Amino acid sequence: MRVSVLGCGRWGTFMAWYTNKIGHDVMLWGRETSKSFAGLKETRKNEYLSLPDTIKLCSSLDKSISFAELIIISISAQELRSFAKQLNSIKESQNKTFILCMKGLEASSGTRLSQVFSEELGRNVNVAVWVGPGHVQEYVNNIPNCMVIGSENVDITKKIVQEFNSDLIRFYYGQDLIGNEIGAATKNVIGIAAGMLDGLNYSSLKGSLMARGTREISRLVRVMGGNELTIYGLSHLGDYEATLFSIHSNNRKFGQSYVEGERFGKLAEGVSTIKALKEISRQYEVELPICNALYEILFENKDAKATLENLFLRPVKFEFQN
Amino acid sequence: MRVSVLGCGRWGTFMAWYTNKIGHDVMLWGRETSKSFAGLKETRKNEYLSLPDTIKLCSSLDKSISFAELIIISISAQELRSFAKQLNSIKESQNKTFILCMKGLEASSGTRLSQVFSEELGRNVNVAVWVGPGHVQEYVNNIPNCMVIGSENVDITKKIVQEFNSDLIRFYYGQDLIGNEIGAATKNVIGIAAGMLDGLNYSSLKGSLMARGTREISRLVRVMGGNELTIYGLSHLGDYEATLFSIHSNNRKFGQSYVEGERFGKLAEGVSTIKALKEISRQYEVELPICNALYEILFENKDAKATLENLFLRPVKFEFQN
């Protein structure tokens, strides 16, 4: 089958590599001005992998859309709305199936990415999400993992899984789009908290963080209309190894650098998600103590050590109060 | 308050050190024949800590029981029944409060430790459990954590927490004794599985393991009459950092050594718990795929790699099927 991948960062390039590897005819799109795209055109590799010659590199969005039936999108979550507007101006976008491979929420509004996408492209396109654990660094070394494809249409979900499943990535059918998207986005926030605990020499409090983080997000998902158990599945808890413990996790490293007073160069999508959660917390009138503590640390200049100690080492109480 | 600690292994000795540190009058009991006890008598220290002179060392069980109102027990879980019989022959055991600091189940019967204890000592004694995350190695370096005290009587729970709470250990009130005990015991089993994944270079599957392990045990707790959410709290998921990721975890190290074909010298309580779970699975007619896979690996000589691959990398399906 023909597959286009829009976005040629770490994950987009990996997805082109992966879908090609399992037998699809793949086109990888990047902006003409993108440094990553220029690098791939010149050397056909990045710091993680080399692309076989069978993968087409293309900077025309029109061509990339008309090329394929399945279109994977992997760009910065905060750019999705303007990108979706661009896609909407391309007539052939209608009736295609788009798969969003991003873990974020629109910072200004708290909107889930599949909603952002549908708001801009209308209901004639199929939208699915691809979330769950796994590191590019490990997949390219042939270390397998399990991931999740979810959408509002189980036939679309099954079709994508059928096309993309392999011994390297075992896909599960997502059963709760709200839970999968909120879960995938917020695990980055818990990852930032984990990094801060690491940086403060409180790594062993990551146990408490896992118990309380899942509970906090699970309650949120329930209030938003999703299934609270989803948070304890692959899209959130199942991604904690990769996010809270791995040396590869950008969000964890961001949190650690932050409390150590160092600048961290790479994108930590969790920072935008923290802003989005502030808005969601207001909209749904849900208290999110961990997310809110991170907001105060990052955006209101509160002291990280005191704020996290207050959060995790407060006086006794019942563990489950609501 | 006067506190006796029965058992002078790593945790028992720590508990004596800790309760003394926060102001209690402490007696630490060990068998005259115990190597740990002999070492403590001679040097007043072990590989983790030094005991202040104010802690009394005693090898008379009678004296240790009469000395205190609160009695902490930290011995091998599989020896609890015979030890409890011994305590039952001491008249002063009646009306005391015993706190079990062990994470296990009776291997032959699957019985929870508080049940084993009550079966032997009757209903005139108060029994509580002390579970949750934390490493001795970190506590003695003043790194705080959160733990759980649980019992069937919330006043007893509160009284113990009031006596034992400090800036170093923040205690929560346990609200589900079944869930807390099953959760604490089974986290060791998940820890063994984690170690095997580490040893097979499948560490990144520990994300899936966390999602599926919590779900498996949570279903079990529900069937046994406990609250399934307890498993996502401190006594189980909250102990995953310490058990699935830490270099200090005996159970994780046991699993890793096992698949690497090395002998692991120390006690891995999870091995007995795997036997107990086989029995519980039969009693309650609950399928426990992860626990059962470990049973097959350890006791039926199945190949670890093939068995775990079959468990985690099976063909696609819905994530939540029951």
mmCIF file of C-alpha atoms in Angstrom, chain A:
data_model
loop_
_atom_site.group_PDB
_atom_site.id
_atom_site.type_symbol
_atom_site.label_atom_id
_atom_site.label_comp_id
_atom_site.label_asym_id
_atom_site.label_seq_id
_atom_site.Cartn_x
_atom_site.Cartn_y
_atom_site.Cartn_z
ATOM 1 C CA MET A 1 0.000 0.000 0.000
ATOM 2 C CA ARG A 2 1.080 3.592 -0.535
ATOM 3 C CA VAL A 3 1.894 5.534 2.617
ATOM 4 C CA SER A 4 2.924 9.163 2.991
ATOM 5 C CA VAL A 5 4.621 10.454 6.084
ATOM 6 C CA LEU A 6 4.334 14.187 6.693
ATOM 7 C CA GLY A 7 7.129 15.426 8.911
ATOM 8 C CA CYS A 8 10.730 14.292 8.902
ATOM 9 C CA GLY A 9 11.835 14.690 12.521
ATOM 10 C CA ARG A 10 12.962 11.749 14.615
ATOM 11 C CA TRP A 11 9.584 9.973 14.641
ATOM 12 C CA GLY A 12 8.413 10.913 11.139
ATOM 13 C CA THR A 13 11.621 9.642 9.588
ATOM 14 C CA PHE A 14 11.384 6.488 11.678
ATOM 15 C CA MET A 15 7.810 5.898 10.524
ATOM 16 C CA ALA A 16 8.879 6.218 6.902
ATOM 17 C CA TRP A 17 11.714 3.763 7.571
ATOM 18 C CA TYR A 18 9.376 1.378 9.402
ATOM 19 C CA THR A 19 6.473 1.354 6.955
ATOM 20 C CA ASN A 20 8.937 0.878 4.096
ATOM 21 C CA LYS A 21 10.637 -1.962 5.968
ATOM 22 C CA ILE A 22 7.358 -3.856 6.333
ATOM 23 C CA GLY A 23 6.630 -3.591 2.622
ATOM 24 C CA HIS A 24 4.793 -0.349 1.875
ATOM 25 C CA ASP A 25 5.541 2.125 -0.885
ATOM 26 C CA VAL A 26 6.533 5.234 1.079
ATOM 27 C CA MET A 27 6.866 8.964 0.454
ATOM 28 C CA LEU A 28 8.394 11.151 3.155
ATOM 29 C CA TRP A 29 7.498 14.838 3.126
ATOM 30 C CA GLY A 30 9.410 17.695 4.689
ATOM 31 C CA ARG A 31 9.439 21.443 4.264
ATOM 32 C CA GLU A 32 11.976 22.672 1.738
ATOM 33 C CA THR A 33 13.313 24.944 4.501
ATOM 34 C CA SER A 34 13.651 22.166 7.079
ATOM 35 C CA LYS A 35 17.153 21.340 8.230
ATOM 36 C CA SER A 36 16.199 17.706 8.823
ATOM 37 C CA PHE A 37 14.792 17.461 5.309
ATOM 38 C CA ALA A 38 17.901 19.015 3.776
ATOM 39 C CA GLY A 39 20.045 16.552 5.705
ATOM 40 C CA LEU A 40 17.975 13.573 4.543
ATOM 41 C CA LYS A 41 18.105 14.747 0.930
ATOM 42 C CA GLU A 42 21.836 15.106 1.077
ATOM 43 C CA THR A 43 22.842 11.993 3.022
ATOM 44 C CA ARG A 44 19.624 9.923 3.286
ATOM 45 C CA LYS A 45 20.319 9.474 6.964
ATOM 46 C CA ASN A 46 19.875 11.176 10.339
ATOM 47 C CA GLU A 47 21.425 10.469 13.739
ATOM 48 C CA TYR A 48 19.204 7.402 14.216
ATOM 49 C CA LEU A 49 18.877 5.593 10.872
ATOM 50 C CA SER A 50 19.538 5.430 7.126
ATOM 51 C CA LEU A 51 16.701 5.560 4.614
ATOM 52 C CA PRO A 52 16.687 3.030 1.755
ATOM 53 C CA ASP A 53 16.559 4.478 -1.757
ATOM 54 C CA THR A 54 13.037 3.147 -2.257
ATOM 55 C CA ILE A 55 11.644 5.843 0.039
ATOM 56 C CA LYS A 56 10.714 8.958 -1.956
ATOM 57 C CA LEU A 57 11.613 12.306 -0.426
ATOM 58 C CA CYS A 58 9.225 15.067 -1.425
ATOM 59 C CA SER A 59 8.613 18.663 -0.377
ATOM 60 C CA SER A 60 5.335 19.128 -2.234
ATOM 61 C CA LEU A 61 2.396 18.682 0.100
ATOM 62 C CA ASP A 62 0.011 18.240 -2.843
ATOM 63 C CA LYS A 63 2.043 15.387 -4.266
ATOM 64 C CA SER A 64 2.454 13.724 -0.890
ATOM 65 C CA ILE A 65 -1.290 13.813 -0.303
ATOM 66 C CA SER A 66 -2.254 12.474 -3.713
ATOM 67 C CA PHE A 67 0.422 9.770 -3.514
ATOM 68 C CA ALA A 68 -1.067 7.759 -0.648
ATOM 69 C CA GLU A 69 -4.230 6.452 0.912
ATOM 70 C CA LEU A 70 -2.765 6.303 4.431
ATOM 71 C CA ILE A 71 -1.109 9.507 5.568
ATOM 72 C CA ILE A 72 0.904 9.666 8.763
ATOM 73 C CA ILE A 73 1.440 13.077 10.364
ATOM 74 C CA SER A 74 4.340 13.656 12.738
ATOM 75 C CA ILE A 75 4.979 17.350 13.282
ATOM 76 C CA SER A 76 5.037 19.564 16.367
ATOM 77 C CA ALA A 77 1.643 19.311 18.059
ATOM 78 C CA GLN A 78 1.357 23.088 18.367
ATOM 79 C CA GLU A 79 1.653 23.455 14.603
ATOM 80 C CA LEU A 80 -1.087 20.971 13.818
ATOM 81 C CA ARG A 81 -3.923 23.484 13.435
ATOM 82 C CA SER A 82 -2.176 25.649 10.867
ATOM 83 C CA PHE A 83 -0.892 22.542 9.095
ATOM 84 C CA ALA A 84 -4.414 21.102 9.010
ATOM 85 C CA LYS A 85 -5.683 24.343 7.454
ATOM 86 C CA GLN A 86 -3.054 23.883 4.752
ATOM 87 C CA LEU A 87 -4.164 20.284 4.188
ATOM 88 C CA ASN A 88 -7.770 21.430 4.023
ATOM 89 C CA SER A 89 -6.922 23.652 1.073
ATOM 90 C CA ILE A 90 -5.770 20.541 -0.820
ATOM 91 C CA LYS A 91 -8.808 18.950 -2.381
ATOM 92 C CA GLU A 92 -7.397 15.437 -2.400
ATOM 93 C CA SER A 93 -7.188 15.431 1.380
ATOM 94 C CA GLN A 94 -10.873 14.503 1.473
ATOM 95 C CA ASN A 95 -11.567 10.790 1.913
ATOM 96 C CA LYS A 96 -8.011 10.018 2.960
ATOM 97 C CA THR A 97 -7.068 8.380 6.259
ATOM 98 C CA PHE A 98 -4.776 10.436 8.467
ATOM 99 C CA ILE A 99 -2.846 8.955 11.358
ATOM 100 C CA LEU A 100 -1.594 11.407 13.950
ATOM 101 C CA CYS A 101 1.655 10.306 15.571
ATOM 102 C CA MET A 102 2.040 13.041 18.109
ATOM 103 C CA LYS A 103 1.622 13.212 21.855
ATOM 104 C CA GLY A 104 0.265 16.618 22.733
ATOM 105 C CA LEU A 105 -2.695 18.908 23.198
ATOM 106 C CA GLU A 106 -3.322 22.388 21.761
ATOM 107 C CA ALA A 107 -1.757 24.593 24.426
ATOM 108 C CA SER A 108 -4.097 27.567 24.075
ATOM 109 C CA SER A 109 -7.355 25.614 24.189
ATOM 110 C CA GLY A 110 -6.611 22.159 25.609
ATOM 111 C CA THR A 111 -8.126 20.624 22.479
ATOM 112 C CA ARG A 112 -7.156 17.052 21.606
ATOM 113 C CA LEU A 113 -5.242 16.718 18.355
ATOM 114 C CA SER A 114 -7.825 14.557 16.585
ATOM 115 C CA GLN A 115 -10.374 17.257 17.411
ATOM 116 C CA VAL A 116 -8.117 20.030 16.119
ATOM 117 C CA PHE A 117 -7.708 18.034 12.928
ATOM 118 C CA SER A 118 -11.419 17.324 12.465
ATOM 119 C CA GLU A 119 -12.312 20.935 13.215
ATOM 120 C CA GLU A 120 -10.155 22.032 10.299
ATOM 121 C CA LEU A 121 -10.786 19.233 7.799
ATOM 122 C CA GLY A 122 -14.375 18.323 8.588
ATOM 123 C CA ARG A 123 -15.844 14.889 8.918
ATOM 124 C CA ASN A 124 -14.996 13.501 5.480
ATOM 125 C CA VAL A 125 -11.515 12.457 6.512
ATOM 126 C CA ASN A 126 -10.725 9.534 8.764
ATOM 127 C CA VAL A 127 -8.505 10.410 11.708
ATOM 128 C CA ALA A 128 -6.655 7.904 13.856
ATOM 129 C CA VAL A 129 -3.888 8.191 16.429
ATOM 130 C CA TRP A 130 -0.746 6.113 16.835
ATOM 131 C CA VAL A 131 0.493 6.202 20.438
ATOM 132 C CA GLY A 132 2.167 4.052 23.085
ATOM 133 C CA PRO A 133 5.695 3.174 24.157
ATOM 134 C CA GLY A 134 8.846 2.516 22.135
ATOM 135 C CA HIS A 135 12.061 4.381 21.362
ATOM 136 C CA VAL A 136 13.293 5.061 17.840
ATOM 137 C CA GLN A 137 16.758 4.189 19.127
ATOM 138 C CA GLU A 138 15.577 0.705 20.105
ATOM 139 C CA TYR A 139 13.304 -0.042 17.148
ATOM 140 C CA VAL A 140 16.128 0.582 14.700
ATOM 141 C CA ASN A 141 18.141 -1.945 16.700
ATOM 142 C CA ASN A 142 15.343 -4.454 16.232
ATOM 143 C CA ILE A 143 14.057 -4.357 19.811
ATOM 144 C CA PRO A 144 10.281 -4.917 19.607
ATOM 145 C CA ASN A 145 7.506 -3.181 21.515
ATOM 146 C CA CYS A 146 3.736 -2.821 21.678
ATOM 147 C CA MET A 147 1.840 0.273 20.519
ATOM 148 C CA VAL A 148 -1.749 1.389 20.053
ATOM 149 C CA ILE A 149 -3.782 2.588 17.071
ATOM 150 C CA GLY A 150 -7.043 4.278 17.976
ATOM 151 C CA SER A 151 -9.853 6.074 16.163
ATOM 152 C CA GLU A 152 -13.601 6.578 16.479
ATOM 153 C CA ASN A 153 -14.192 3.904 13.840
ATOM 154 C CA VAL A 154 -13.091 0.403 14.767
ATOM 155 C CA ASP A 155 -12.935 -0.678 11.122
ATOM 156 C CA ILE A 156 -10.452 2.088 10.382
ATOM 157 C CA THR A 157 -8.487 1.095 13.476
ATOM 158 C CA LYS A 158 -8.382 -2.537 12.353
ATOM 159 C CA LYS A 159 -7.419 -1.643 8.803
ATOM 160 C CA ILE A 160 -4.462 0.475 9.953
ATOM 161 C CA VAL A 161 -3.326 -2.198 12.388
ATOM 162 C CA GLN A 162 -3.538 -4.815 9.661
ATOM 163 C CA GLU A 163 -1.316 -2.697 7.392
ATOM 164 C CA PHE A 164 1.204 -1.664 10.040
ATOM 165 C CA ASN A 165 1.502 -4.649 12.369
ATOM 166 C CA SER A 166 4.803 -6.556 12.378
ATOM 167 C CA ASP A 167 7.116 -8.536 14.635
ATOM 168 C CA LEU A 168 8.837 -5.275 15.529
ATOM 169 C CA ILE A 169 5.691 -3.363 16.513
ATOM 170 C CA ARG A 170 2.712 -5.249 17.912
ATOM 171 C CA PHE A 171 -0.335 -3.012 17.708
ATOM 172 C CA TYR A 172 -3.353 -3.140 19.955
ATOM 173 C CA TYR A 173 -6.710 -1.682 18.996
ATOM 174 C CA GLY A 174 -7.369 1.484 20.988
ATOM 175 C CA GLN A 175 -10.844 1.463 22.509
ATOM 176 C CA ASP A 176 -11.107 4.973 23.915
ATOM 177 C CA LEU A 177 -9.867 7.847 21.781
ATOM 178 C CA ILE A 178 -10.242 10.416 24.574
ATOM 179 C CA GLY A 179 -8.285 8.257 27.001
ATOM 180 C CA ASN A 180 -5.605 7.377 24.442
ATOM 181 C CA GLU A 181 -5.007 10.990 23.404
ATOM 182 C CA ILE A 182 -5.116 12.462 26.907
ATOM 183 C CA GLY A 183 -3.004 9.555 28.146
ATOM 184 C CA ALA A 184 -0.360 9.950 25.456
ATOM 185 C CA ALA A 185 -0.118 13.715 25.895
ATOM 186 C CA THR A 186 -0.005 13.715 29.675
ATOM 187 C CA LYS A 187 2.618 11.002 30.053
ATOM 188 C CA ASN A 188 5.057 13.671 28.888
ATOM 189 C CA VAL A 189 4.006 15.846 31.818
ATOM 190 C CA ILE A 190 4.574 13.014 34.273
ATOM 191 C CA GLY A 191 7.912 12.515 32.483
ATOM 192 C CA ILE A 192 8.913 16.118 33.227
ATOM 193 C CA ALA A 193 7.975 15.582 36.890
ATOM 194 C CA ALA A 194 10.081 12.395 36.909
ATOM 195 C CA GLY A 195 13.056 14.298 35.520
ATOM 196 C CA MET A 196 12.697 16.951 38.213
ATOM 197 C CA LEU A 197 12.639 14.236 40.906
ATOM 198 C CA ASP A 198 15.755 12.704 39.327
ATOM 199 C CA GLY A 199 17.476 16.080 39.359
ATOM 200 C CA LEU A 200 16.562 16.640 43.011
ATOM 201 C CA ASN A 201 17.924 13.210 44.016
ATOM 202 C CA TYR A 202 14.366 12.031 44.725
ATOM 203 C CA SER A 203 14.302 9.308 42.052
ATOM 204 C CA SER A 204 12.737 6.868 44.480
ATOM 205 C CA LEU A 205 9.668 9.123 44.685
ATOM 206 C CA LYS A 206 8.990 8.125 41.069
ATOM 207 C CA GLY A 207 7.069 5.189 42.590
ATOM 208 C CA SER A 208 4.655 7.596 44.264
ATOM 209 C CA LEU A 209 4.620 9.687 41.117
ATOM 210 C CA MET A 210 3.470 6.682 39.066
ATOM 211 C CA ALA A 211 0.690 5.844 41.523
ATOM 212 C CA ARG A 212 -0.527 9.411 41.889
ATOM 213 C CA GLY A 213 0.080 10.483 38.291
ATOM 214 C CA THR A 214 -2.030 7.679 36.848
ATOM 215 C CA ARG A 215 -4.787 8.398 39.366
ATOM 216 C CA GLU A 216 -4.818 12.123 38.601
ATOM 217 C CA ILE A 217 -5.014 11.624 34.838
ATOM 218 C CA SER A 218 -7.446 8.748 35.133
ATOM 219 C CA ARG A 219 -9.908 10.964 37.021
ATOM 220 C CA LEU A 220 -9.509 13.626 34.356
ATOM 221 C CA VAL A 221 -10.270 11.168 31.559
ATOM 222 C CA ARG A 222 -13.396 10.002 33.371
ATOM 223 C CA VAL A 223 -14.669 13.564 33.700
ATOM 224 C CA MET A 224 -13.925 14.199 30.021
ATOM 225 C CA GLY A 225 -16.094 11.242 29.057
ATOM 226 C CA GLY A 226 -13.417 8.602 28.471
ATOM 227 C CA ASN A 227 -12.720 5.355 30.283
ATOM 228 C CA GLU A 228 -10.566 5.832 33.363
ATOM 229 C CA LEU A 229 -8.928 2.412 32.891
ATOM 230 C CA THR A 230 -7.387 3.516 29.580
ATOM 231 C CA ILE A 231 -4.782 5.488 31.531
ATOM 232 C CA TYR A 232 -3.497 2.243 33.027
ATOM 233 C CA GLY A 233 -2.954 0.833 29.541
ATOM 234 C CA LEU A 234 -0.227 1.195 26.914
ATOM 235 C CA SER A 235 -0.886 4.810 25.918
ATOM 236 C CA HIS A 236 -0.100 6.184 29.376
ATOM 237 C CA LEU A 237 1.197 3.828 32.105
ATOM 238 C CA GLY A 238 2.617 1.548 29.411
ATOM 239 C CA ASP A 239 4.693 4.496 28.206
ATOM 240 C CA TYR A 240 6.127 5.293 31.648
ATOM 241 C CA GLU A 241 9.191 3.089 31.186
ATOM 242 C CA ALA A 242 10.111 5.070 28.075
ATOM 243 C CA THR A 243 9.245 8.424 29.614
ATOM 244 C CA LEU A 244 10.003 8.283 33.334
ATOM 245 C CA PHE A 245 12.996 5.971 33.331
ATOM 246 C CA SER A 246 14.724 5.988 29.980
ATOM 247 C CA ILE A 247 17.850 7.930 29.181
ATOM 248 C CA HIS A 248 16.266 8.642 25.773
ATOM 249 C CA SER A 249 13.285 10.583 27.131
ATOM 250 C CA ASN A 250 13.353 14.265 26.150
ATOM 251 C CA ASN A 251 10.701 15.199 28.661
ATOM 252 C CA ARG A 252 12.484 13.494 31.546
ATOM 253 C CA LYS A 253 15.751 15.125 30.509
ATOM 254 C CA PHE A 254 14.025 18.499 30.246
ATOM 255 C CA GLY A 255 12.733 18.201 33.830
ATOM 256 C CA GLN A 256 16.119 17.154 35.140
ATOM 257 C CA SER A 257 17.949 19.953 33.304
ATOM 258 C CA TYR A 258 15.400 22.454 34.572
ATOM 259 C CA VAL A 259 16.010 21.759 38.255
ATOM 260 C CA GLU A 260 19.741 21.505 37.667
ATOM 261 C CA GLY A 261 19.619 24.990 36.170
ATOM 262 C CA GLU A 262 20.802 23.918 32.732
ATOM 263 C CA ARG A 263 19.287 24.763 29.369
ATOM 264 C CA PHE A 264 17.841 21.831 27.482
ATOM 265 C CA GLY A 265 17.904 22.311 23.724
ATOM 266 C CA LYS A 266 15.362 19.814 22.387
ATOM 267 C CA LEU A 267 11.602 20.063 22.212
ATOM 268 C CA ALA A 268 9.841 18.878 25.348
ATOM 269 C CA GLU A 269 6.245 18.662 24.181
ATOM 270 C CA GLY A 270 5.142 18.190 27.790
ATOM 271 C CA VAL A 271 5.718 21.893 28.462
ATOM 272 C CA SER A 272 2.944 22.881 26.055
ATOM 273 C CA THR A 273 0.782 20.083 27.451
ATOM 274 C CA ILE A 274 1.128 21.584 30.934
ATOM 275 C CA LYS A 275 -0.373 24.818 29.563
ATOM 276 C CA ALA A 276 -3.156 22.874 27.873
ATOM 277 C CA LEU A 277 -3.940 21.034 31.106
ATOM 278 C CA LYS A 278 -4.297 24.313 32.984
ATOM 279 C CA GLU A 279 -7.065 25.166 30.539
ATOM 280 C CA ILE A 280 -8.664 21.694 30.660
ATOM 281 C CA SER A 281 -8.588 21.757 34.448
ATOM 282 C CA ARG A 282 -10.590 25.021 34.309
ATOM 283 C CA GLN A 283 -13.003 23.775 31.641
ATOM 284 C CA TYR A 284 -13.835 20.522 33.383
ATOM 285 C CA GLU A 285 -13.430 21.832 36.944
ATOM 286 C CA VAL A 286 -11.029 19.020 37.827
ATOM 287 C CA GLU A 287 -8.145 19.450 40.247
ATOM 288 C CA LEU A 288 -4.838 18.267 38.805
ATOM 289 C CA PRO A 289 -2.320 18.665 41.648
ATOM 290 C CA ILE A 290 0.753 17.296 39.854
ATOM 291 C CA CYS A 291 0.087 19.125 36.578
ATOM 292 C CA ASN A 292 -0.695 22.295 38.481
ATOM 293 C CA ALA A 293 2.503 22.050 40.536
ATOM 294 C CA LEU A 294 4.494 21.800 37.300
ATOM 295 C CA TYR A 295 2.650 24.822 35.913
ATOM 296 C CA GLU A 296 3.605 26.812 38.986
ATOM 297 C CA ILE A 297 7.226 25.722 38.739
ATOM 298 C CA LEU A 298 7.623 26.399 35.016
ATOM 299 C CA PHE A 299 5.379 29.433 34.517
ATOM 300 C CA GLU A 300 5.069 31.080 37.919
ATOM 301 C CA ASN A 301 8.629 30.669 39.065
ATOM 302 C CA LYS A 302 7.846 28.584 42.148
ATOM 303 C CA ASP A 303 10.724 26.675 43.690
ATOM 304 C CA ALA A 304 10.801 23.128 42.274
ATOM 305 C CA LYS A 305 12.156 21.418 45.395
ATOM 306 C CA ALA A 306 9.716 23.011 47.820
ATOM 307 C CA THR A 307 6.761 22.537 45.469
ATOM 308 C CA LEU A 308 7.477 18.859 44.810
ATOM 309 C CA GLU A 309 8.233 18.142 48.475
ATOM 310 C CA ASN A 310 4.941 19.717 49.385
ATOM 311 C CA LEU A 311 3.228 17.545 46.808
ATOM 312 C CA PHE A 312 4.791 14.218 47.732
ATOM 313 C CA LEU A 313 5.706 14.558 51.364
ATOM 314 C CA ARG A 314 2.632 16.229 52.793
ATOM 315 C CA PRO A 315 1.139 15.023 56.079
ATOM 316 C CA VAL A 316 -0.677 11.698 56.256
ATOM 317 C CA LYS A 317 -4.033 10.959 54.755
ATOM 318 C CA PHE A 318 -6.064 8.319 53.053
ATOM 319 C CA GLU A 319 -4.576 7.219 49.776
ATOM 320 C CA PHE A 320 -7.875 7.089 47.881
ATOM 321 C CA GLN A 321 -10.127 9.989 48.735
ATOM 322 C CA ASN A 322 -12.052 10.478 45.533
#
